[in-house]
């Protein structure tokens, strides 16, 4: 059992986090270049080979590692050194509860492709995210710089505000799937539902012109809880404090905010933790709202049932595992692309706009969503 | 020593040491707050060992994640430095603290004798289902009363904040 967990941990760290995070820095540069009609990173080369600028992440790492590690005068040395680590560790460990594949029966103990599946699943990610706040706040405070301090203060207020709404915005998802465990949520989405099926529960009949279309959708969170999807994506992007929510950095107002006094690889840790969080957000949103590893319209039994008569059950299960993982990665990459596109489309909000959005728009909408979800569930299922 | 026991003693030592560190750093408020965070996280670790998973998650989310961040926010807002504090009134504080410590210690030692026999918890104990069912059936009145209290607190805070603006 520990060996299995170790293999899964190493797999997720290498394939999902360590491979994607540096590539994302390249994607961000290239995508922003395309969106702004520029060429983008293309200069780093080894013997004339540039690989479309893919060597830039390696050049960045070499540069960051070889720069001087400065601790400013009058700073609190220990906290200044520890802050980047507090910021980076939660981003890396959050992937432990995100499933990258389903549960497969190869004979013997079923293989579940998630590192850990505790019964408090999603709460684990929220708790880990709460700890990440300290990295930013302590970095801002310990640098002995007023701009940094302002950045740290903005970060603390922004992140606790959005933590509240982030939790409330996904309560509807908890109610629909009846669990907090992400693997169970993904499995609950491995099915379909008829869009107008609820009319029959109410004793109504479909109008004939509607009845001709099947309107069968995968039972994904985004279709069952569309409002929750928008609210959760907004709040979790604000929690990651990337533009348009990058108040703690705000170059034009407070220079670079909380990481102003950091240099070399310690700055690199803040930088990387932001990009790793982009991957975590993509995985989390894909699991909660886009069905995780499931293939739309084709459930796991249907897939294995279709392939098994030709190639045998063992091969069918293995193929299913590979296709499910590919499906998960496609969704993750789509969500990463969406975050990048939003980041380069929207300008930075003003600080009061960010707070108004959180407390005056998202919070009431999340609470309304919970009530409406409860009422609909009561009507459709007849009992809570 | 079994692995859970090893974890328990690690978390317990961490909790006690960071609580002491908090008292030692009483004039450096940010360091004190960070020590408090370590105490909270260590306690959450002990809750996990006790199978109280929901309490552990809430411990980190609410205490470490929200309340102490608010402490830090206020500290930063006032931008307190260690020389802003006058040396505390040592005598009385120390005396009261020592008396309280002796009292807690004697109570703990007394309680050690009467510990009940260990029974493994029932299935699903401490999970969100059990806690939720208990809260909304047996303790529903207390939940409603505390929600009323919180609403009153929010309204009160709004009135205080509004008065300043007007």
Coordinates of C-alpha atoms in Angstrom, one line a residue:
Chain A
X1 CA 0.0 0.0 0.0
X2 CA 2.7 2.6 0.9
X3 CA 4.5 1.7 -2.4
X4 CA 1.4 2.3 -4.4
X5 CA 0.9 5.7 -2.7
X6 CA 4.5 6.6 -3.3
X7 CA 4.3 5.7 -7.0
X8 CA 1.1 7.7 -7.4
X9 CA 2.7 10.7 -5.6
X10 CA 5.8 10.6 -7.8
X11 CA 3.7 10.2 -10.9
X12 CA 1.5 13.2 -10.1
X13 CA 4.5 15.3 -9.1
X14 CA 6.4 14.6 -12.2
X15 CA 3.7 14.4 -14.9
X16 CA 1.2 17.0 -13.7
X17 CA 3.0 19.5 -11.5
X18 CA 6.7 19.5 -12.4
X19 CA 6.1 19.0 -16.2
X20 CA 3.2 21.4 -16.6
X21 CA 4.3 24.2 -14.3
X22 CA 7.4 25.3 -16.3
X23 CA 5.6 24.7 -19.6
X24 CA 2.9 27.1 -18.4
X25 CA 5.4 29.9 -18.1
X26 CA 6.1 29.3 -21.7
X27 CA 2.4 29.0 -22.6
X28 CA 1.7 32.3 -20.8
X29 CA 4.4 34.1 -22.7
X30 CA 3.4 32.7 -26.1
X31 CA -0.3 33.1 -25.5
X32 CA 0.1 36.7 -24.4
X33 CA 2.3 37.3 -27.4
X34 CA -0.4 35.9 -29.7
X35 CA -3.1 38.0 -28.0
X36 CA -1.1 41.2 -28.3
X37 CA 0.3 40.5 -31.8
X38 CA 3.9 40.0 -30.7
X39 CA 6.3 37.2 -31.4
X40 CA 7.0 36.3 -27.7
X41 CA 9.9 34.4 -26.2
X42 CA 12.2 33.0 -28.9
X43 CA 15.8 33.9 -28.0
X44 CA 17.1 31.2 -25.6
X45 CA 18.9 28.7 -27.7
X46 CA 21.3 25.8 -27.4
X47 CA 23.5 25.7 -30.5
X48 CA 21.0 27.6 -32.5
X49 CA 18.0 25.3 -31.6
X50 CA 15.3 27.4 -29.9
X51 CA 12.3 24.9 -29.9
X52 CA 9.8 27.8 -30.3
X53 CA 11.2 29.4 -27.1
X54 CA 10.6 26.2 -25.0
X55 CA 14.1 26.6 -23.6
X56 CA 13.2 29.8 -21.8
X57 CA 11.9 28.1 -18.7
X58 CA 15.3 26.4 -18.3
X59 CA 17.1 29.7 -18.9
X60 CA 14.9 31.3 -16.3
X61 CA 15.8 28.6 -13.7
X62 CA 19.5 28.9 -14.3
X63 CA 19.2 32.7 -14.0
X64 CA 17.2 32.5 -10.8
X65 CA 19.5 29.9 -9.2
X66 CA 22.6 31.9 -9.9
X67 CA 21.3 35.3 -8.6
X68 CA 22.3 36.6 -5.2
X69 CA 19.8 35.8 -2.4
X70 CA 19.3 39.2 -0.7
X71 CA 17.8 39.7 2.7
X72 CA 17.0 43.4 3.1
X73 CA 18.4 45.4 6.0
X74 CA 16.2 45.5 9.1
X75 CA 14.1 42.6 7.9
X76 CA 13.1 39.7 10.1
X77 CA 15.6 37.2 8.7
X78 CA 14.0 33.9 9.7
X79 CA 10.5 34.9 8.5
X80 CA 11.9 36.4 5.3
X81 CA 13.6 33.2 4.5
X82 CA 10.7 30.9 5.4
X83 CA 7.9 32.9 3.7
X84 CA 8.5 31.6 0.1
X85 CA 8.4 28.0 1.4
X86 CA 5.1 28.5 3.2
X87 CA 3.7 29.9 -0.1
X88 CA 5.0 27.0 -2.2
X89 CA 4.4 23.9 -0.1
X90 CA 0.5 24.2 0.0
X91 CA 0.4 24.6 -3.8
X92 CA 2.3 21.3 -4.3
X93 CA 0.5 19.2 -1.7
X94 CA -3.0 20.2 -2.8
X95 CA -2.9 17.7 -5.7
X96 CA -2.9 14.8 -3.2
X97 CA -6.7 14.6 -3.2
X98 CA -7.5 15.4 -6.9
X99 CA -8.2 12.1 -8.8
X100 CA -6.4 11.8 -12.1
X101 CA -8.2 8.5 -13.0
X102 CA -11.1 6.4 -11.8
X103 CA -11.2 3.1 -9.8
X104 CA -10.1 0.1 -11.9
X105 CA -10.5 -3.6 -11.1
X106 CA -7.6 -5.6 -12.4
X107 CA -8.4 -8.5 -10.0
X108 CA -7.3 -8.2 -6.4
X109 CA -7.5 -4.8 -4.7
X110 CA -9.1 -2.1 -7.0
X111 CA -6.7 0.5 -8.2
X112 CA -7.9 4.1 -7.4
X113 CA -6.0 6.7 -9.2
X114 CA -5.9 9.3 -6.5
X115 CA -3.1 9.7 -3.9
X116 CA -5.4 10.1 -0.9
X117 CA -9.1 10.0 -0.6
X118 CA -10.0 11.2 2.9
X119 CA -13.6 11.7 3.8
X120 CA -13.1 15.4 4.2
X121 CA -11.7 15.6 0.6
X122 CA -12.4 19.1 -0.6
X123 CA -12.1 20.6 2.9
X124 CA -8.5 19.5 2.8
X125 CA -7.8 21.7 -0.2
X126 CA -9.6 24.6 1.5
X127 CA -7.5 24.1 4.7
X128 CA -4.3 23.9 2.7
X129 CA -5.2 27.0 0.8
X130 CA -5.9 28.8 4.1
X131 CA -2.3 28.1 5.2
X132 CA -0.9 29.5 1.9
X133 CA -2.2 33.0 2.9
X134 CA 0.6 33.1 5.5
X135 CA 3.3 32.9 2.8
X136 CA 2.1 36.1 1.2
X137 CA 1.3 37.9 4.5
X138 CA 4.6 37.1 6.2
X139 CA 6.6 37.9 3.1
X140 CA 5.0 41.4 3.0
X141 CA 5.6 42.0 6.7
X142 CA 9.1 40.6 7.1
X143 CA 10.6 42.6 4.2
X144 CA 10.7 45.8 6.3
X145 CA 9.4 47.8 3.3
X146 CA 6.2 49.8 3.2
X147 CA 5.2 48.7 -0.3
X148 CA 5.6 45.1 0.8
X149 CA 3.6 45.7 3.9
X150 CA 0.8 47.2 1.8
X151 CA 0.9 44.2 -0.4
X152 CA 0.8 41.8 2.5
X153 CA -2.2 43.7 4.0
X154 CA -4.1 43.6 0.7
X155 CA -3.3 39.9 0.4
X156 CA -4.6 39.1 3.9
X157 CA -7.9 41.0 3.4
X158 CA -8.5 39.7 -0.1
X159 CA -7.6 36.1 0.6
X160 CA -9.8 35.7 3.8
X161 CA -12.7 37.4 2.0
X162 CA -12.5 35.1 -1.0
X163 CA -12.0 32.0 1.2
X164 CA -15.4 32.5 2.7
X165 CA -17.2 32.9 -0.7
X166 CA -15.1 30.1 -2.2
X167 CA -16.4 27.6 0.4
X168 CA -20.0 28.8 0.0
X169 CA -20.0 28.8 -3.8
X170 CA -19.4 25.0 -4.0
X171 CA -22.0 24.0 -1.3
X172 CA -24.4 23.4 -4.2
X173 CA -22.0 20.8 -5.6
X174 CA -21.8 19.1 -2.2
X175 CA -25.6 18.9 -2.1
X176 CA -26.0 17.5 -5.6
X177 CA -23.3 14.8 -5.3
X178 CA -23.8 14.2 -1.6
X179 CA -20.1 13.8 -0.8
X180 CA -16.9 15.8 -0.1
X181 CA -14.6 13.1 -1.6
X182 CA -13.3 14.2 -5.0
X183 CA -13.1 10.6 -6.3
X184 CA -16.7 10.0 -5.5
X185 CA -17.7 13.3 -7.1
X186 CA -15.9 12.3 -10.3
X187 CA -17.6 8.9 -10.3
X188 CA -21.0 10.5 -9.8
X189 CA -20.4 12.6 -12.9
X190 CA -19.7 9.4 -15.0
X191 CA -23.3 9.3 -16.2
X192 CA -25.8 11.4 -18.2
X193 CA -29.1 13.2 -17.4
X194 CA -31.9 14.4 -19.6
X195 CA -32.1 18.2 -19.5
X196 CA -35.9 18.4 -19.3
X197 CA -36.3 15.3 -17.3
X198 CA -37.3 17.3 -14.2
X199 CA -40.5 18.3 -15.9
X200 CA -41.8 14.7 -15.6
X201 CA -41.0 14.7 -11.9
X202 CA -43.4 17.7 -11.7
X203 CA -46.1 15.8 -13.5
X204 CA -45.7 17.8 -16.7
X205 CA -45.2 16.5 -20.2
X206 CA -42.7 17.8 -22.7
X207 CA -44.0 19.9 -25.5
X208 CA -43.9 17.8 -28.7
X209 CA -41.3 20.0 -30.4
X210 CA -39.0 19.6 -27.5
X211 CA -39.6 15.9 -27.1
X212 CA -38.1 15.2 -30.5
X213 CA -34.6 16.1 -29.2
X214 CA -33.0 13.8 -26.7
X215 CA -31.1 16.6 -24.8
X216 CA -28.9 14.2 -22.9
X217 CA -26.0 15.8 -21.3
X218 CA -23.2 14.4 -19.2
X219 CA -24.1 14.8 -15.5
X220 CA -21.2 17.3 -15.0
X221 CA -21.2 19.9 -12.3
X222 CA -21.1 22.7 -14.9
X223 CA -24.5 21.6 -16.2
X224 CA -26.1 20.8 -12.8
X225 CA -24.6 23.9 -11.1
X226 CA -23.8 26.5 -13.7
X227 CA -23.9 29.5 -11.3
X228 CA -21.7 27.6 -8.9
X229 CA -19.1 27.1 -11.7
X230 CA -18.8 30.8 -12.5
X231 CA -18.7 31.8 -8.8
X232 CA -16.1 29.2 -7.9
X233 CA -13.9 29.9 -10.8
X234 CA -13.9 33.6 -10.0
X235 CA -13.2 33.2 -6.3
X236 CA -10.5 30.6 -6.7
X237 CA -8.8 32.8 -9.3
X238 CA -9.0 35.7 -6.8
X239 CA -7.5 33.3 -4.2
X240 CA -4.5 32.7 -6.4
X241 CA -4.1 36.5 -6.8
X242 CA -3.2 36.5 -10.4
X243 CA -4.5 39.3 -12.7
X244 CA -7.2 40.7 -12.7
X245 CA -7.1 40.0 -9.0
X246 CA -3.4 40.8 -8.4
X247 CA -4.0 43.6 -5.9
X248 CA -1.2 42.3 -3.6
X249 CA 1.3 42.8 -6.4
X250 CA -0.2 45.9 -8.2
X251 CA 3.0 47.0 -10.0
X252 CA 1.6 50.4 -10.9
X253 CA 0.5 51.2 -7.3
X254 CA 2.8 49.3 -4.9
X255 CA 5.7 48.3 -7.2
X256 CA 5.6 44.6 -6.7
X257 CA 3.9 44.3 -3.4
X258 CA 4.7 41.4 -1.1
X259 CA 7.6 39.9 -3.1
X260 CA 9.3 43.3 -3.8
X261 CA 12.3 42.5 -1.7
X262 CA 12.9 39.0 -2.9
X263 CA 15.5 37.9 -5.4
X264 CA 16.8 34.8 -7.0
X265 CA 15.2 31.5 -6.3
X266 CA 13.2 32.8 -3.3
X267 CA 11.4 35.1 -5.8
X268 CA 11.2 32.1 -8.1
X269 CA 9.4 30.1 -5.4
X270 CA 6.6 32.7 -5.2
X271 CA 6.5 32.7 -9.0
X272 CA 6.4 28.9 -9.3
X273 CA 3.8 28.5 -6.6
X274 CA 1.5 30.8 -8.5
X275 CA 1.9 28.7 -11.6
X276 CA 1.5 25.4 -9.7
X277 CA -1.7 26.8 -8.3
X278 CA -2.9 27.4 -11.8
X279 CA -2.5 23.7 -12.4
X280 CA -4.2 22.8 -9.1
X281 CA -7.1 25.2 -9.9
X282 CA -7.4 23.6 -13.4
X283 CA -7.5 20.1 -11.9
X284 CA -9.9 21.1 -9.2
X285 CA -12.4 22.8 -11.5
X286 CA -12.1 20.0 -14.0
X287 CA -12.9 17.5 -11.2
X288 CA -15.8 19.4 -9.7
X289 CA -17.4 20.8 -12.8
X290 CA -16.1 19.1 -15.9
X291 CA -16.5 15.5 -14.8
X292 CA -12.8 14.9 -13.9
X293 CA -11.5 11.9 -15.7
X294 CA -14.8 10.8 -17.1
X295 CA -15.4 10.6 -20.9
X296 CA -18.6 12.5 -21.9
X297 CA -21.6 10.3 -22.7
X298 CA -19.5 7.1 -22.3
X299 CA -19.5 5.6 -18.8
X300 CA -16.8 3.4 -17.6
X301 CA -18.9 0.2 -17.7
X302 CA -20.1 1.1 -21.3
X303 CA -16.5 1.6 -22.4
X304 CA -15.2 -1.6 -20.9
X305 CA -18.3 -3.5 -22.1
X306 CA -17.7 -2.3 -25.6
X307 CA -14.0 -3.1 -25.8
X308 CA -13.8 -6.3 -23.7
X309 CA -15.5 -8.7 -26.2
X310 CA -12.7 -7.9 -28.7
X311 CA -9.6 -7.6 -26.6
X312 CA -10.4 -9.1 -23.2
X313 CA -11.4 -7.4 -19.9
X314 CA -7.8 -6.8 -18.7
X315 CA -6.8 -4.9 -21.8
X316 CA -10.2 -3.0 -21.9
X317 CA -9.7 -1.9 -18.3
X318 CA -6.1 -0.8 -19.1
X319 CA -7.2 1.1 -22.2
X320 CA -10.0 2.7 -20.1
X321 CA -7.4 3.9 -17.6
X322 CA -5.3 5.5 -20.3
X323 CA -8.2 7.2 -22.0
X324 CA -9.6 8.5 -18.7
X325 CA -6.2 10.0 -17.8
X326 CA -6.0 11.6 -21.3
X327 CA -9.5 12.9 -20.8
X328 CA -8.5 14.4 -17.4
X329 CA -5.4 16.1 -18.9
X330 CA -7.4 17.5 -21.8
X331 CA -9.8 19.2 -19.3
X332 CA -6.9 20.4 -17.2
X333 CA -5.2 22.0 -20.2
X334 CA -8.5 23.6 -21.3
X335 CA -8.9 25.1 -17.9
X336 CA -5.3 26.4 -17.9
X337 CA -5.9 28.0 -21.3
X338 CA -9.1 29.6 -19.9
X339 CA -7.2 31.1 -16.9
X340 CA -4.4 32.4 -19.2
X341 CA -7.0 33.9 -21.6
X342 CA -8.8 35.7 -18.7
X343 CA -5.5 36.9 -17.3
X344 CA -4.5 38.6 -20.5
X345 CA -8.0 39.9 -21.3
X346 CA -9.1 41.7 -18.2
X347 CA -7.3 44.7 -16.6
X348 CA -6.6 44.8 -12.9
X349 CA -9.6 45.7 -10.7
X350 CA -9.5 48.4 -8.2
X351 CA -9.2 47.3 -4.6
X352 CA -12.7 48.4 -3.6
X353 CA -14.1 46.7 -6.7
X354 CA -12.6 43.4 -5.6
X355 CA -14.1 43.7 -2.2
X356 CA -17.5 44.7 -3.5
X357 CA -17.5 41.8 -6.0
X358 CA -16.8 39.4 -3.1
X359 CA -19.2 40.6 -0.4
X360 CA -22.0 42.3 -2.4
X361 CA -22.3 40.1 -5.5
X362 CA -20.7 36.6 -5.0
X363 CA -21.7 36.1 -1.4
X364 CA -25.5 36.7 -1.9
X365 CA -25.5 34.8 -5.2
X366 CA -23.8 31.8 -3.5
X367 CA -26.3 31.8 -0.7
X368 CA -29.2 32.1 -3.2
X369 CA -27.7 29.2 -5.2
X370 CA -27.7 27.0 -2.0
X371 CA -31.4 27.8 -1.4
X372 CA -32.5 27.2 -5.0
X373 CA -30.5 24.0 -5.2
X374 CA -32.1 22.7 -2.0
X375 CA -35.6 23.6 -3.2
X376 CA -35.1 21.9 -6.6
X377 CA -33.6 18.8 -5.0
X378 CA -36.7 18.7 -2.7
X379 CA -39.0 18.9 -5.7
X380 CA -37.2 16.4 -7.8
X381 CA -36.3 13.8 -5.3
X382 CA -39.3 14.3 -3.0
X383 CA -37.0 14.2 0.0
X384 CA -33.8 16.0 1.1
Chain B
X1 CA 6.3 3.1 20.1
X2 CA 3.7 2.8 17.3
X3 CA 3.6 5.2 14.4
X4 CA 0.4 7.0 15.6
X5 CA 1.9 7.4 19.1
X6 CA 5.1 8.8 17.5
X7 CA 2.9 11.3 15.5
X8 CA 0.9 12.2 18.6
X9 CA 4.0 13.0 20.7
X10 CA 5.5 15.0 17.8
X11 CA 2.3 17.1 17.4
X12 CA 1.9 17.5 21.2
X13 CA 5.5 18.7 21.6
X14 CA 5.1 21.1 18.7
X15 CA 1.9 22.4 20.2
X16 CA 3.4 23.0 23.6
X17 CA 6.7 24.4 22.3
X18 CA 5.0 26.9 19.9
X19 CA 2.6 27.9 22.6
X20 CA 5.6 28.7 24.8
X21 CA 7.2 30.5 21.8
X22 CA 4.1 32.6 21.5
X23 CA 4.5 33.8 25.1
X24 CA 8.2 34.4 24.7
X25 CA 7.5 36.6 21.6
X26 CA 4.9 38.8 23.3
X27 CA 6.5 42.0 22.2
X28 CA 7.0 40.8 18.6
X29 CA 3.3 40.5 17.7
X30 CA 3.8 38.9 14.2
X31 CA 6.1 36.2 15.5
X32 CA 3.6 35.5 18.4
X33 CA 0.8 35.2 15.9
X34 CA 2.8 32.8 13.7
X35 CA 3.6 30.7 16.8
X36 CA -0.1 30.6 17.5
X37 CA -0.7 29.3 14.0
X38 CA 1.8 26.4 14.5
X39 CA -0.1 25.5 17.8
X40 CA -3.4 25.4 15.8
X41 CA -1.9 23.2 13.1
X42 CA -0.4 20.9 15.6
X43 CA -3.7 20.6 17.4
X44 CA -5.4 19.8 14.0
X45 CA -2.9 17.0 13.6
X46 CA -3.9 15.6 17.0
X47 CA -7.6 15.8 16.0
X48 CA -6.8 13.8 12.8
X49 CA -5.2 11.1 15.0
X50 CA -8.4 11.1 17.1
X51 CA -10.5 10.5 13.9
X52 CA -12.2 13.9 14.3
X53 CA -11.5 14.8 10.7
X54 CA -14.1 17.6 10.4
X55 CA -12.9 19.3 13.5
X56 CA -9.4 19.2 12.2
X57 CA -10.4 20.8 8.9
X58 CA -12.4 23.5 10.7
X59 CA -9.5 24.0 13.1
X60 CA -7.2 24.9 10.3
X61 CA -9.7 26.7 8.1
X62 CA -11.3 28.9 10.8
X63 CA -8.6 29.4 13.5
X64 CA -5.3 29.2 11.5
X65 CA -6.8 30.3 8.2
X66 CA -9.1 33.2 9.2
X67 CA -8.8 34.4 12.8
X68 CA -5.1 34.6 13.0
X69 CA -4.9 36.2 9.5
X70 CA -7.3 38.8 10.9
X71 CA -4.9 39.3 13.9
X72 CA -2.0 39.8 11.4
X73 CA -4.1 42.2 9.4
X74 CA -4.8 44.4 12.4
X75 CA -1.1 44.2 13.5
X76 CA 0.0 45.3 10.0
X77 CA -2.7 48.0 9.9
X78 CA -1.4 49.5 13.1
X79 CA 2.2 48.7 12.0
X80 CA 3.3 48.0 15.6
X81 CA 7.0 47.6 16.3
X82 CA 8.4 46.0 19.4
X83 CA 9.5 49.3 20.9
X84 CA 5.9 50.6 20.9
X85 CA 5.1 48.4 23.8
X86 CA 5.8 49.4 27.4
X87 CA 7.3 46.6 29.5
X88 CA 4.3 44.7 30.9
X89 CA 3.4 44.9 34.5
X90 CA 5.5 41.9 35.4
X91 CA 4.7 41.0 39.0
X92 CA 0.9 40.6 38.9
X93 CA 0.8 38.9 35.5
X94 CA 3.5 36.4 36.4
X95 CA 1.7 35.6 39.7
X96 CA -1.7 35.1 38.1
X97 CA -0.1 33.0 35.3
X98 CA 1.8 30.8 37.8
X99 CA -1.4 30.2 39.9
X100 CA -3.4 29.3 36.8
X101 CA -0.6 27.0 35.6
X102 CA -0.5 25.2 38.9
X103 CA -4.3 24.8 38.9
X104 CA -4.4 23.4 35.3
X105 CA -1.5 21.0 36.1
X106 CA -3.1 19.7 39.3
X107 CA -6.4 19.1 37.4
X108 CA -4.6 17.3 34.6
X109 CA -2.8 15.0 37.1
X110 CA -6.1 14.3 38.9
X111 CA -7.8 13.5 35.7
X112 CA -5.1 10.9 34.7
X113 CA -6.3 8.4 37.3
X114 CA -9.9 8.4 36.1
X115 CA -9.4 7.9 32.4
X116 CA -12.1 5.6 30.9
X117 CA -11.2 2.4 29.1
X118 CA -10.3 2.9 25.4
X119 CA -13.0 2.0 22.9
X120 CA -12.6 2.3 19.2
X121 CA -15.0 4.9 17.7
X122 CA -18.0 3.7 15.7
X123 CA -17.9 3.8 11.9
X124 CA -17.9 7.3 10.4
X125 CA -17.3 8.9 13.7
X126 CA -16.2 12.5 13.5
X127 CA -17.0 12.7 9.7
X128 CA -19.1 15.6 8.3
X129 CA -22.2 13.3 8.1
X130 CA -22.3 12.4 11.8
X131 CA -21.5 16.0 12.9
X132 CA -24.1 17.4 10.5
X133 CA -26.8 15.0 11.6
X134 CA -26.0 15.7 15.3
X135 CA -26.0 19.5 14.7
X136 CA -29.3 19.6 12.9
X137 CA -31.3 17.1 15.0
X138 CA -30.1 17.0 18.7
X139 CA -28.6 20.5 18.8
X140 CA -30.7 22.3 16.3
X141 CA -31.9 24.9 18.9
X142 CA -28.3 25.8 19.8
X143 CA -27.4 26.1 16.1
X144 CA -30.3 28.5 15.5
X145 CA -29.5 30.6 18.6
X146 CA -25.9 30.9 17.6
X147 CA -26.9 32.0 14.1
X148 CA -29.1 34.6 15.6
X149 CA -26.2 35.8 17.7
X150 CA -23.9 36.0 14.7
X151 CA -26.6 38.0 12.7
X152 CA -26.9 40.4 15.7
X153 CA -23.1 40.8 15.7
X154 CA -23.0 41.6 11.9
X155 CA -25.8 44.2 12.3
X156 CA -24.0 45.7 15.2
X157 CA -20.7 45.9 13.3
X158 CA -22.5 47.5 10.4
X159 CA -24.1 50.2 12.6
X160 CA -20.8 51.0 14.2
X161 CA -19.0 51.3 10.8
X162 CA -21.9 53.3 9.3
X163 CA -21.9 55.8 12.2
X164 CA -18.3 56.7 11.5
X165 CA -18.9 57.3 7.8
X166 CA -22.0 59.4 8.3

